[in-house]
mmCIF file with all atom_site columns, C-alpha atoms in Angstrom:
data_model
loop_
_atom_site.group_PDB
_atom_site.id
_atom_site.type_symbol
_atom_site.label_atom_id
_atom_site.label_alt_id
_atom_site.label_comp_id
_atom_site.label_asym_id
_atom_site.label_entity_id
_atom_site.label_seq_id
_atom_site.pdbx_PDB_ins_code
_atom_site.Cartn_x
_atom_site.Cartn_y
_atom_site.Cartn_z
_atom_site.occupancy
_atom_site.B_iso_or_equiv
_atom_site.pdbx_formal_charge
_atom_site.auth_seq_id
_atom_site.auth_comp_id
_atom_site.auth_asym_id
_atom_site.auth_atom_id
_atom_site.pdbx_PDB_model_num
ATOM 1   C CA . MET A 1 1   ? 13.563  27.517  -5.331  1.00 0.00 ? 1   MET A CA 1
ATOM 2   C CA . LYS A 1 2   ? 16.140  23.888  -5.439  1.00 0.00 ? 2   LYS A CA 1
ATOM 3   C CA . PRO A 1 3   ? 14.722  21.104  -5.290  1.00 0.00 ? 3   PRO A CA 1
ATOM 4   C CA . LEU A 1 4   ? 16.216  20.510  -2.289  1.00 0.00 ? 4   LEU A CA 1
ATOM 5   C CA . GLU A 1 5   ? 14.849  23.869  -0.498  1.00 0.00 ? 5   GLU A CA 1
ATOM 6   C CA . LEU A 1 6   ? 12.221  23.026  -1.429  1.00 0.00 ? 6   LEU A CA 1
ATOM 7   C CA . ILE A 1 7   ? 11.537  19.308  -0.030  1.00 0.00 ? 7   ILE A CA 1
ATOM 8   C CA . GLU A 1 8   ? 13.035  21.480  3.337   1.00 0.00 ? 8   GLU A CA 1
ATOM 9   C CA . HIS A 1 9   ? 10.803  23.679  3.153   1.00 0.00 ? 9   HIS A CA 1
ATOM 10  C CA . GLU A 1 10  ? 7.862   21.646  2.813   1.00 0.00 ? 10  GLU A CA 1
ATOM 11  C CA . THR A 1 11  ? 8.638   19.419  5.427   1.00 0.00 ? 11  THR A CA 1
ATOM 12  C CA . GLY A 1 12  ? 10.505  22.132  7.943   1.00 0.00 ? 12  GLY A CA 1
ATOM 13  C CA . VAL A 1 13  ? 13.395  19.498  8.619   1.00 0.00 ? 13  VAL A CA 1
ATOM 14  C CA . PRO A 1 14  ? 16.886  19.526  7.504   1.00 0.00 ? 14  PRO A CA 1
ATOM 15  C CA . VAL A 1 15  ? 17.595  17.257  4.683   1.00 0.00 ? 15  VAL A CA 1
ATOM 16  C CA . ALA A 1 16  ? 20.954  16.254  2.449   1.00 0.00 ? 16  ALA A CA 1
ATOM 17  C CA . ALA A 1 17  ? 21.909  14.014  -0.600  1.00 0.00 ? 17  ALA A CA 1
ATOM 18  C CA . ASP A 1 18  ? 21.701  10.929  1.552   1.00 0.00 ? 18  ASP A CA 1
ATOM 19  C CA . THR A 1 19  ? 19.294  11.390  3.830   1.00 0.00 ? 19  THR A CA 1
ATOM 20  C CA . PRO A 1 20  ? 16.977  8.472   3.856   1.00 0.00 ? 20  PRO A CA 1
ATOM 21  C CA . LEU A 1 21  ? 12.738  9.534   2.422   1.00 0.00 ? 21  LEU A CA 1
ATOM 22  C CA . GLU A 1 22  ? 11.753  7.709   5.497   1.00 0.00 ? 22  GLU A CA 1
ATOM 23  C CA . SER A 1 23  ? 13.966  10.253  8.170   1.00 0.00 ? 23  SER A CA 1
ATOM 24  C CA . LEU A 1 24  ? 11.879  13.204  7.316   1.00 0.00 ? 24  LEU A CA 1
ATOM 25  C CA . GLY A 1 25  ? 9.429   12.350  9.978   1.00 0.00 ? 25  GLY A CA 1
ATOM 26  C CA . LEU A 1 26  ? 6.326   11.942  6.995   1.00 0.00 ? 26  LEU A CA 1
ATOM 27  C CA . ASP A 1 27  ? 3.902   8.741   6.835   1.00 0.00 ? 27  ASP A CA 1
ATOM 28  C CA . SER A 1 28  ? 2.793   7.386   3.132   1.00 0.00 ? 28  SER A CA 1
ATOM 29  C CA . LEU A 1 29  ? -0.215  9.938   3.274   1.00 0.00 ? 29  LEU A CA 1
ATOM 30  C CA . GLU A 1 30  ? 1.547   12.956  3.939   1.00 0.00 ? 30  GLU A CA 1
ATOM 31  C CA . PHE A 1 31  ? 4.361   11.467  1.444   1.00 0.00 ? 31  PHE A CA 1
ATOM 32  C CA . LEU A 1 32  ? 2.242   12.244  -0.821  1.00 0.00 ? 32  LEU A CA 1
ATOM 33  C CA . ASP A 1 33  ? 1.375   15.516  -0.118  1.00 0.00 ? 33  ASP A CA 1
ATOM 34  C CA . LEU A 1 34  ? 4.707   16.445  -0.029  1.00 0.00 ? 34  LEU A CA 1
ATOM 35  C CA . VAL A 1 35  ? 4.829   14.826  -3.957  1.00 0.00 ? 35  VAL A CA 1
ATOM 36  C CA . ASN A 1 36  ? 2.041   17.030  -4.458  1.00 0.00 ? 36  ASN A CA 1
ATOM 37  C CA . SER A 1 37  ? 3.328   20.063  -3.675  1.00 0.00 ? 37  SER A CA 1
ATOM 38  C CA . ILE A 1 38  ? 6.804   19.542  -5.715  1.00 0.00 ? 38  ILE A CA 1
ATOM 39  C CA . GLU A 1 39  ? 4.137   18.235  -8.965  1.00 0.00 ? 39  GLU A CA 1
ATOM 40  C CA . CYS A 1 40  ? 2.535   21.166  -8.561  1.00 0.00 ? 40  CYS A CA 1
ATOM 41  C CA . TYR A 1 41  ? 5.983   23.874  -7.468  1.00 0.00 ? 41  TYR A CA 1
ATOM 42  C CA . TYR A 1 42  ? 7.779   21.906  -10.616 1.00 0.00 ? 42  TYR A CA 1
ATOM 43  C CA . SER A 1 43  ? 3.894   21.540  -13.163 1.00 0.00 ? 43  SER A CA 1
ATOM 44  C CA . ILE A 1 44  ? 5.879   18.162  -13.600 1.00 0.00 ? 44  ILE A CA 1
ATOM 45  C CA . LYS A 1 45  ? 4.401   14.870  -13.108 1.00 0.00 ? 45  LYS A CA 1
ATOM 46  C CA . LEU A 1 46  ? 6.438   12.146  -10.902 1.00 0.00 ? 46  LEU A CA 1
ATOM 47  C CA . PRO A 1 47  ? 5.677   8.726   -12.133 1.00 0.00 ? 47  PRO A CA 1
ATOM 48  C CA . SER A 1 48  ? 4.485   6.083   -9.821  1.00 0.00 ? 48  SER A CA 1
ATOM 49  C CA . ASN A 1 49  ? 6.557   3.591   -10.660 1.00 0.00 ? 49  ASN A CA 1
ATOM 50  C CA . GLY A 1 50  ? 10.050  6.360   -10.119 1.00 0.00 ? 50  GLY A CA 1
ATOM 51  C CA . VAL A 1 51  ? 8.615   7.147   -7.054  1.00 0.00 ? 51  VAL A CA 1
ATOM 52  C CA . ALA A 1 52  ? 8.123   3.500   -5.356  1.00 0.00 ? 52  ALA A CA 1
ATOM 53  C CA . ILE A 1 53  ? 11.709  2.538   -5.908  1.00 0.00 ? 53  ILE A CA 1
ATOM 54  C CA . LEU A 1 54  ? 13.185  5.972   -4.234  1.00 0.00 ? 54  LEU A CA 1
ATOM 55  C CA . ASP A 1 55  ? 15.799  5.719   -1.175  1.00 0.00 ? 55  ASP A CA 1
ATOM 56  C CA . THR A 1 56  ? 17.316  9.384   -0.121  1.00 0.00 ? 56  THR A CA 1
ATOM 57  C CA . VAL A 1 57  ? 16.436  12.373  -0.499  1.00 0.00 ? 57  VAL A CA 1
ATOM 58  C CA . GLY A 1 58  ? 19.293  13.350  -3.747  1.00 0.00 ? 58  GLY A CA 1
ATOM 59  C CA . ASP A 1 59  ? 16.762  9.883   -5.122  1.00 0.00 ? 59  ASP A CA 1
ATOM 60  C CA . LEU A 1 60  ? 14.052  12.425  -5.487  1.00 0.00 ? 60  LEU A CA 1
ATOM 61  C CA . VAL A 1 61  ? 15.888  15.186  -6.325  1.00 0.00 ? 61  VAL A CA 1
ATOM 62  C CA . ASN A 1 62  ? 17.071  13.639  -8.923  1.00 0.00 ? 62  ASN A CA 1
ATOM 63  C CA . LEU A 1 63  ? 13.991  12.362  -9.898  1.00 0.00 ? 63  LEU A CA 1
ATOM 64  C CA . ILE A 1 64  ? 12.158  16.185  -10.536 1.00 0.00 ? 64  ILE A CA 1
ATOM 65  C CA . GLY A 1 65  ? 15.376  16.774  -11.979 1.00 0.00 ? 65  GLY A CA 1
ATOM 66  C CA . ALA A 1 66  ? 14.295  14.111  -14.575 1.00 0.00 ? 66  ALA A CA 1
ATOM 67  C CA . GLU A 1 67  ? 11.028  15.295  -15.091 1.00 0.00 ? 67  GLU A CA 1
ATOM 68  C CA . ARG A 1 68  ? 11.602  18.976  -15.398 1.00 0.00 ? 68  ARG A CA 1
ATOM 69  C CA . ASP A 1 69  ? 13.548  17.984  -18.646 1.00 0.00 ? 69  ASP A CA 1
ATOM 70  C CA . SER A 1 70  ? 12.094  15.630  -19.935 1.00 0.00 ? 70  SER A CA 1
ATOM 71  C CA . MET B 2 1   ? 13.445  0.757   9.106   1.00 0.00 ? 1   MET B CA 1
ATOM 72  C CA . ILE B 2 2   ? 14.277  -0.424  5.783   1.00 0.00 ? 2   ILE B CA 1
ATOM 73  C CA . VAL B 2 3   ? 11.543  -2.652  4.720   1.00 0.00 ? 3   VAL B CA 1
ATOM 74  C CA . SER B 2 4   ? 11.176  -5.184  1.606   1.00 0.00 ? 4   SER B CA 1
ATOM 75  C CA . TYR B 2 5   ? 8.088   -6.073  -0.654  1.00 0.00 ? 5   TYR B CA 1
ATOM 76  C CA . GLN B 2 6   ? 7.364   -9.690  -1.815  1.00 0.00 ? 6   GLN B CA 1
ATOM 77  C CA . VAL B 2 7   ? 5.377   -11.982 -3.212  1.00 0.00 ? 7   VAL B CA 1
ATOM 78  C CA . GLU B 2 8   ? 5.253   -15.080 -0.823  1.00 0.00 ? 8   GLU B CA 1
ATOM 79  C CA . PRO B 2 9   ? 3.476   -18.616 0.054   1.00 0.00 ? 9   PRO B CA 1
ATOM 80  C CA . TRP B 2 10  ? 0.085   -17.931 2.263   1.00 0.00 ? 10  TRP B CA 1
ATOM 81  C CA . ALA B 2 11  ? 0.413   -21.599 3.859   1.00 0.00 ? 11  ALA B CA 1
ATOM 82  C CA . GLY B 2 12  ? 3.937   -20.281 4.691   1.00 0.00 ? 12  GLY B CA 1
ATOM 83  C CA . ALA B 2 13  ? 3.138   -16.971 6.172   1.00 0.00 ? 13  ALA B CA 1
ATOM 84  C CA . LEU B 2 14  ? 0.025   -17.737 8.438   1.00 0.00 ? 14  LEU B CA 1
ATOM 85  C CA . ASP B 2 15  ? 1.501   -18.083 11.750  1.00 0.00 ? 15  ASP B CA 1
ATOM 86  C CA . GLU B 2 16  ? 2.991   -14.259 11.628  1.00 0.00 ? 16  GLU B CA 1
ATOM 87  C CA . LEU B 2 17  ? -0.034  -13.330 9.802   1.00 0.00 ? 17  LEU B CA 1
ATOM 88  C CA . ARG B 2 18  ? -2.436  -13.712 12.465  1.00 0.00 ? 18  ARG B CA 1
ATOM 89  C CA . PRO B 2 19  ? -1.782  -11.930 15.564  1.00 0.00 ? 19  PRO B CA 1
ATOM 90  C CA . LEU B 2 20  ? -1.046  -8.771  12.449  1.00 0.00 ? 20  LEU B CA 1
ATOM 91  C CA . LEU B 2 21  ? -4.382  -9.394  11.538  1.00 0.00 ? 21  LEU B CA 1
ATOM 92  C CA . LEU B 2 22  ? -4.939  -9.046  14.486  1.00 0.00 ? 22  LEU B CA 1
ATOM 93  C CA . GLY B 2 23  ? -4.015  -6.141  15.068  1.00 0.00 ? 23  GLY B CA 1
ATOM 94  C CA . HIS B 2 24  ? -4.737  -4.642  11.801  1.00 0.00 ? 24  HIS B CA 1
ATOM 95  C CA . TRP B 2 25  ? -8.472  -5.605  12.895  1.00 0.00 ? 25  TRP B CA 1
ATOM 96  C CA . LEU B 2 26  ? -8.416  -3.927  16.099  1.00 0.00 ? 26  LEU B CA 1
ATOM 97  C CA . GLU B 2 27  ? -7.200  -0.860  14.553  1.00 0.00 ? 27  GLU B CA 1
ATOM 98  C CA . VAL B 2 28  ? -9.575  -0.101  11.286  1.00 0.00 ? 28  VAL B CA 1
ATOM 99  C CA . ASP B 2 29  ? -13.571 -2.861  12.529  1.00 0.00 ? 29  ASP B CA 1
ATOM 100 C CA . PRO B 2 30  ? -16.109 0.406   14.003  1.00 0.00 ? 30  PRO B CA 1
ATOM 101 C CA . ASP B 2 31  ? -18.674 -3.041  14.599  1.00 0.00 ? 31  ASP B CA 1
ATOM 102 C CA . GLN B 2 32  ? -16.048 -5.479  16.890  1.00 0.00 ? 32  GLN B CA 1
ATOM 103 C CA . ALA B 2 33  ? -18.276 -5.126  19.008  1.00 0.00 ? 33  ALA B CA 1
ATOM 104 C CA . THR B 2 34  ? -21.246 -7.184  17.096  1.00 0.00 ? 34  THR B CA 1
ATOM 105 C CA . VAL B 2 35  ? -18.490 -8.157  14.398  1.00 0.00 ? 35  VAL B CA 1
ATOM 106 C CA . PRO B 2 36  ? -16.255 -10.721 16.209  1.00 0.00 ? 36  PRO B CA 1
ATOM 107 C CA . LEU B 2 37  ? -13.757 -11.082 13.807  1.00 0.00 ? 37  LEU B CA 1
ATOM 108 C CA . ALA B 2 38  ? -12.985 -15.249 13.111  1.00 0.00 ? 38  ALA B CA 1
ATOM 109 C CA . PRO B 2 39  ? -10.727 -16.083 9.332   1.00 0.00 ? 39  PRO B CA 1
ATOM 110 C CA . ASP B 2 40  ? -12.546 -18.933 7.947   1.00 0.00 ? 40  ASP B CA 1
ATOM 111 C CA . TRP B 2 41  ? -8.871  -20.176 7.859   1.00 0.00 ? 41  TRP B CA 1
ATOM 112 C CA . GLY B 2 42  ? -9.354  -22.992 5.600   1.00 0.00 ? 42  GLY B CA 1
ATOM 113 C CA . ARG B 2 43  ? -11.882 -21.663 3.789   1.00 0.00 ? 43  ARG B CA 1
ATOM 114 C CA . LEU B 2 44  ? -8.435  -19.698 2.634   1.00 0.00 ? 44  LEU B CA 1
ATOM 115 C CA . ALA B 2 45  ? -6.875  -22.784 2.581   1.00 0.00 ? 45  ALA B CA 1
ATOM 116 C CA . ASN B 2 46  ? -8.542  -24.184 0.058   1.00 0.00 ? 46  ASN B CA 1
ATOM 117 C CA . ILE B 2 47  ? -8.757  -21.004 -2.028  1.00 0.00 ? 47  ILE B CA 1
ATOM 118 C CA . ASP B 2 48  ? -4.781  -20.817 -1.704  1.00 0.00 ? 48  ASP B CA 1
ATOM 119 C CA . GLN B 2 49  ? -5.016  -24.295 -2.652  1.00 0.00 ? 49  GLN B CA 1
ATOM 120 C CA . ALA B 2 50  ? -7.121  -22.832 -5.991  1.00 0.00 ? 50  ALA B CA 1
ATOM 121 C CA . GLY B 2 51  ? -4.027  -20.709 -6.425  1.00 0.00 ? 51  GLY B CA 1
ATOM 122 C CA . ALA B 2 52  ? -6.475  -17.623 -6.231  1.00 0.00 ? 52  ALA B CA 1
ATOM 123 C CA . LEU B 2 53  ? -4.664  -16.079 -3.353  1.00 0.00 ? 53  LEU B CA 1
ATOM 124 C CA . VAL B 2 54  ? -1.764  -13.596 -4.024  1.00 0.00 ? 54  VAL B CA 1
ATOM 125 C CA . LEU B 2 55  ? 0.133   -12.849 -0.424  1.00 0.00 ? 55  LEU B CA 1
ATOM 126 C CA . ILE B 2 56  ? 1.987   -10.006 -0.950  1.00 0.00 ? 56  ILE B CA 1
ATOM 127 C CA . THR B 2 57  ? 4.229   -8.474  2.363   1.00 0.00 ? 57  THR B CA 1
ATOM 128 C CA . ALA B 2 58  ? 6.127   -5.871  3.714   1.00 0.00 ? 58  ALA B CA 1
ATOM 129 C CA . ARG B 2 59  ? 9.151   -7.426  5.622   1.00 0.00 ? 59  ARG B CA 1
ATOM 130 C CA . ASP B 2 60  ? 11.820  -5.208  8.054   1.00 0.00 ? 60  ASP B CA 1
ATOM 131 C CA . ILE B 2 61  ? 14.881  -5.705  6.498   1.00 0.00 ? 61  ILE B CA 1
ATOM 132 C CA . GLU B 2 62  ? 17.330  -6.763  9.349   1.00 0.00 ? 62  GLU B CA 1
ATOM 133 C CA . SER B 2 63  ? 14.907  -8.420  11.580  1.00 0.00 ? 63  SER B CA 1
ATOM 134 C CA . ARG B 2 64  ? 13.266  -9.974  8.931   1.00 0.00 ? 64  ARG B CA 1
ATOM 135 C CA . SER B 2 65  ? 9.566   -9.604  10.948  1.00 0.00 ? 65  SER B CA 1
ATOM 136 C CA . LEU B 2 66  ? 7.090   -9.494  8.857   1.00 0.00 ? 66  LEU B CA 1
ATOM 137 C CA . VAL B 2 67  ? 5.819   -5.399  9.104   1.00 0.00 ? 67  VAL B CA 1
ATOM 138 C CA . GLY B 2 68  ? 2.392   -5.636  6.620   1.00 0.00 ? 68  GLY B CA 1
ATOM 139 C CA . TYR B 2 69  ? 1.120   -7.108  3.366   1.00 0.00 ? 69  TYR B CA 1
ATOM 140 C CA . ILE B 2 70  ? -1.705  -7.278  0.500   1.00 0.00 ? 70  ILE B CA 1
ATOM 141 C CA . VAL B 2 71  ? -4.135  -10.119 0.823   1.00 0.00 ? 71  VAL B CA 1
ATOM 142 C CA . THR B 2 72  ? -6.143  -10.843 -3.341  1.00 0.00 ? 72  THR B CA 1
ATOM 143 C CA . PHE B 2 73  ? -7.862  -13.288 -5.126  1.00 0.00 ? 73  PHE B CA 1
ATOM 144 C CA . LEU B 2 74  ? -7.699  -13.812 -7.972  1.00 0.00 ? 74  LEU B CA 1
ATOM 145 C CA . SER B 2 75  ? -10.828 -14.673 -9.486  1.00 0.00 ? 75  SER B CA 1
ATOM 146 C CA . HIS B 2 76  ? -12.972 -14.331 -13.525 1.00 0.00 ? 76  HIS B CA 1
ATOM 147 C CA . HIS B 2 77  ? -15.403 -11.518 -12.061 1.00 0.00 ? 77  HIS B CA 1
ATOM 148 C CA . ILE B 2 78  ? -18.981 -13.294 -12.084 1.00 0.00 ? 78  ILE B CA 1
ATOM 149 C CA . HIS B 2 79  ? -20.786 -10.638 -14.151 1.00 0.00 ? 79  HIS B CA 1
ATOM 150 C CA . PHE B 2 80  ? -17.239 -11.026 -16.469 1.00 0.00 ? 80  PHE B CA 1
ATOM 151 C CA . SER B 2 81  ? -16.589 -13.939 -16.933 1.00 0.00 ? 81  SER B CA 1
ATOM 152 C CA . THR B 2 82  ? -14.083 -14.006 -19.142 1.00 0.00 ? 82  THR B CA 1
ATOM 153 C CA . THR B 2 83  ? -12.275 -11.171 -17.805 1.00 0.00 ? 83  THR B CA 1
ATOM 154 C CA . LEU B 2 84  ? -9.098  -12.255 -14.524 1.00 0.00 ? 84  LEU B CA 1
ATOM 155 C CA . PHE B 2 85  ? -9.853  -9.432  -11.709 1.00 0.00 ? 85  PHE B CA 1
ATOM 156 C CA . GLY B 2 86  ? -8.147  -9.702  -8.205  1.00 0.00 ? 86  GLY B CA 1
ATOM 157 C CA . PHE B 2 87  ? -10.333 -8.335  -5.756  1.00 0.00 ? 87  PHE B CA 1
ATOM 158 C CA . VAL B 2 88  ? -7.948  -7.291  -2.539  1.00 0.00 ? 88  VAL B CA 1
ATOM 159 C CA . ASP B 2 89  ? -9.012  -8.095  0.488   1.00 0.00 ? 89  ASP B CA 1
ATOM 160 C CA . ALA B 2 90  ? -7.258  -7.027  3.098   1.00 0.00 ? 90  ALA B CA 1
ATOM 161 C CA . PHE B 2 91  ? -3.835  -5.178  3.386   1.00 0.00 ? 91  PHE B CA 1
ATOM 162 C CA . TRP B 2 92  ? -2.651  -3.688  5.675   1.00 0.00 ? 92  TRP B CA 1
ATOM 163 C CA . LEU B 2 93  ? 1.085   -1.751  7.562   1.00 0.00 ? 93  LEU B CA 1
ATOM 164 C CA . HIS B 2 94  ? 2.475   -1.624  11.108  1.00 0.00 ? 94  HIS B CA 1
ATOM 165 C CA . PRO B 2 95  ? 2.277   1.727   11.481  1.00 0.00 ? 95  PRO B CA 1
ATOM 166 C CA . GLU B 2 96  ? 5.649   2.396   12.824  1.00 0.00 ? 96  GLU B CA 1
ATOM 167 C CA . TYR B 2 97  ? 6.362   1.324   8.952   1.00 0.00 ? 97  TYR B CA 1
ATOM 168 C CA . ARG B 2 98  ? 4.159   4.031   7.917   1.00 0.00 ? 98  ARG B CA 1
ATOM 169 C CA . LYS B 2 99  ? 6.696   5.566   5.898   1.00 0.00 ? 99  LYS B CA 1
ATOM 170 C CA . ALA B 2 100 ? 6.684   7.980   2.774   1.00 0.00 ? 100 ALA B CA 1
ATOM 171 C CA . VAL B 2 101 ? 7.360   4.584   0.293   1.00 0.00 ? 101 VAL B CA 1
ATOM 172 C CA . THR B 2 102 ? 6.633   1.930   2.054   1.00 0.00 ? 102 THR B CA 1
ATOM 173 C CA . GLY B 2 103 ? 2.002   1.862   1.208   1.00 0.00 ? 103 GLY B CA 1
ATOM 174 C CA . ILE B 2 104 ? 3.462   2.917   -2.123  1.00 0.00 ? 104 ILE B CA 1
ATOM 175 C CA . CYS B 2 105 ? 5.816   -0.108  -2.638  1.00 0.00 ? 105 CYS B CA 1
ATOM 176 C CA . LEU B 2 106 ? 3.236   -2.530  -1.324  1.00 0.00 ? 106 LEU B CA 1
ATOM 177 C CA . PHE B 2 107 ? 0.008   -1.438  -4.421  1.00 0.00 ? 107 PHE B CA 1
ATOM 178 C CA . THR B 2 108 ? 3.229   -1.663  -6.956  1.00 0.00 ? 108 THR B CA 1
ATOM 179 C CA . GLU B 2 109 ? 4.578   -4.878  -5.762  1.00 0.00 ? 109 GLU B CA 1
ATOM 180 C CA . LEU B 2 110 ? 0.738   -6.092  -6.327  1.00 0.00 ? 110 LEU B CA 1
ATOM 181 C CA . GLU B 2 111 ? 0.531   -4.536  -8.961  1.00 0.00 ? 111 GLU B CA 1
ATOM 182 C CA . ALA B 2 112 ? 3.148   -6.362  -10.829 1.00 0.00 ? 112 ALA B CA 1
ATOM 183 C CA . GLU B 2 113 ? 2.390   -9.806  -9.412  1.00 0.00 ? 113 GLU B CA 1
ATOM 184 C CA . MET B 2 114 ? -1.486  -9.468  -11.124 1.00 0.00 ? 114 MET B CA 1
ATOM 185 C CA . LYS B 2 115 ? -0.807  -8.692  -13.696 1.00 0.00 ? 115 LYS B CA 1
ATOM 186 C CA . ARG B 2 116 ? 2.041   -11.405 -14.123 1.00 0.00 ? 116 ARG B CA 1
ATOM 187 C CA . ARG B 2 117 ? -0.483  -13.538 -13.380 1.00 0.00 ? 117 ARG B CA 1
ATOM 188 C CA . GLY B 2 118 ? -2.864  -11.728 -16.045 1.00 0.00 ? 118 GLY B CA 1
ATOM 189 C CA . ALA B 2 119 ? -5.293  -10.633 -14.145 1.00 0.00 ? 119 ALA B CA 1
ATOM 190 C CA . VAL B 2 120 ? -6.343  -7.508  -16.345 1.00 0.00 ? 120 VAL B CA 1
ATOM 191 C CA . LYS B 2 121 ? -8.456  -5.117  -13.543 1.00 0.00 ? 121 LYS B CA 1
ATOM 192 C CA . LEU B 2 122 ? -8.001  -4.625  -9.795  1.00 0.00 ? 122 LEU B CA 1
ATOM 193 C CA . ILE B 2 123 ? -9.972  -3.726  -6.944  1.00 0.00 ? 123 ILE B CA 1
ATOM 194 C CA . ALA B 2 124 ? -9.981  -2.762  -3.657  1.00 0.00 ? 124 ALA B CA 1
ATOM 195 C CA . GLN B 2 125 ? -11.096 -0.126  -1.165  1.00 0.00 ? 125 GLN B CA 1
ATOM 196 C CA . SER B 2 126 ? -10.522 1.968   1.434   1.00 0.00 ? 126 SER B CA 1
ATOM 197 C CA . LYS B 2 127 ? -11.496 3.149   4.967   1.00 0.00 ? 127 LYS B CA 1
ATOM 198 C CA . VAL B 2 128 ? -13.631 6.579   4.662   1.00 0.00 ? 128 VAL B CA 1
ATOM 199 C CA . ARG B 2 129 ? -11.552 7.342   8.282   1.00 0.00 ? 129 ARG B CA 1
ATOM 200 C CA . ASP B 2 130 ? -9.149  10.387  7.737   1.00 0.00 ? 130 ASP B CA 1
ATOM 201 C CA . ASP B 2 131 ? -6.305  8.983   9.412   1.00 0.00 ? 131 ASP B CA 1
ATOM 202 C CA . ILE B 2 132 ? -6.884  5.372   7.394   1.00 0.00 ? 132 ILE B CA 1
ATOM 203 C CA . ASN B 2 133 ? -7.324  6.371   4.581   1.00 0.00 ? 133 ASN B CA 1
ATOM 204 C CA . ILE B 2 134 ? -5.619  5.311   1.593   1.00 0.00 ? 134 ILE B CA 1
ATOM 205 C CA . GLY B 2 135 ? -7.379  6.792   -1.948  1.00 0.00 ? 135 GLY B CA 1
ATOM 206 C CA . ALA B 2 136 ? -4.616  9.225   -2.094  1.00 0.00 ? 136 ALA B CA 1
ATOM 207 C CA . VAL B 2 137 ? -1.781  6.207   -2.825  1.00 0.00 ? 137 VAL B CA 1
ATOM 208 C CA . TYR B 2 138 ? -4.521  4.478   -5.066  1.00 0.00 ? 138 TYR B CA 1
ATOM 209 C CA . LYS B 2 139 ? -4.930  7.678   -7.007  1.00 0.00 ? 139 LYS B CA 1
ATOM 210 C CA . PHE B 2 140 ? -1.014  8.341   -7.498  1.00 0.00 ? 140 PHE B CA 1
ATOM 211 C CA . LEU B 2 141 ? -0.563  4.744   -8.767  1.00 0.00 ? 141 LEU B CA 1
ATOM 212 C CA . GLY B 2 142 ? -3.137  5.835   -10.793 1.00 0.00 ? 142 GLY B CA 1
ATOM 213 C CA . TRP B 2 143 ? -6.803  3.540   -10.211 1.00 0.00 ? 143 TRP B CA 1
ATOM 214 C CA . SER B 2 144 ? -9.657  5.261   -10.028 1.00 0.00 ? 144 SER B CA 1
ATOM 215 C CA . GLU B 2 145 ? -12.412 5.903   -7.531  1.00 0.00 ? 145 GLU B CA 1
ATOM 216 C CA . ALA B 2 146 ? -15.152 3.762   -9.515  1.00 0.00 ? 146 ALA B CA 1
ATOM 217 C CA . GLU B 2 147 ? -17.663 3.126   -5.713  1.00 0.00 ? 147 GLU B CA 1
ATOM 218 C CA . THR B 2 148 ? -18.526 3.720   -2.567  1.00 0.00 ? 148 THR B CA 1
ATOM 219 C CA . VAL B 2 149 ? -19.433 1.199   -0.215  1.00 0.00 ? 149 VAL B CA 1
ATOM 220 C CA . PHE B 2 150 ? -22.262 1.495   3.146   1.00 0.00 ? 150 PHE B CA 1
ATOM 221 C CA . ALA B 2 151 ? -22.317 -1.065  4.994   1.00 0.00 ? 151 ALA B CA 1
ATOM 222 C CA . LYS B 2 152 ? -25.262 -1.208  8.082   1.00 0.00 ? 152 LYS B CA 1
ATOM 223 C CA . VAL B 2 153 ? -25.365 -3.804  11.765  1.00 0.00 ? 153 VAL B CA 1
ATOM 224 C CA . ILE B 2 154 ? -28.643 -4.808  11.505  1.00 0.00 ? 154 ILE B CA 1
#
C-alpha cells in the first residue's frame, strides 16, 4: 500500500498531498496512533523533530519516503 | 486553525493566561470541591523575575489568541545540585486545538528552549484519565516513564 492509501485507510478520510493534517480530524493522540501504524507498516521510525514540522499529508508522505530510503 | 509556538514573557501573557488556567483546572482536576484553584501570583512573579520560569505558548496565527501553554520551572535539583532541571508545572491546549501535531510541537519547543537555557533533564507528569493522558506524546518525543505519582485528599 502506498503512503497516501495507508493514511486514507487508517483515517477513513479521503486525502491529497495538500490536505492539511489538522483536516484529518485527529487529535494529537490519535495522530500518534496513525504515526505508529505507519511505522509498523513500513518498519520505519519517523523522527520526532521531523514530525513536529509537518503541515500537510504531502509533508508526511515525503517524510515516510525519506525514512524508507535511508 | 494554524498555530504558532514560541517562548513568551510570563508577565506579558498573564492576562490571557488566567482564563485558560481556569479552563484547564475545570477540565482536569478531580478534587475541585476540596482544593480550590488559587495560584500564588506573587510567588510566580518572583520565580519569573529570578529567571526560573519558562513559558511556552501556542497561539492561533490568525487571531493571535492564546490557545495553549507549558509552564516550566528551571532549577537545580535539590538532590543533584550541579544539574539544571526543567520541572514542567502545567500544560494545556484548548480542546479545539488538539489536532495532529500541536501537542508535539509545544513540547518540541519546550525541549529546544530548555536545552538553550542549559537544562539537562526535564521532569513532567501526565494525567491518567484516558482522554487527557499524554504519555504517548512524551514517549514519541523520546521521554521514558520514570515514576508514578499518587494523590489523596485527607
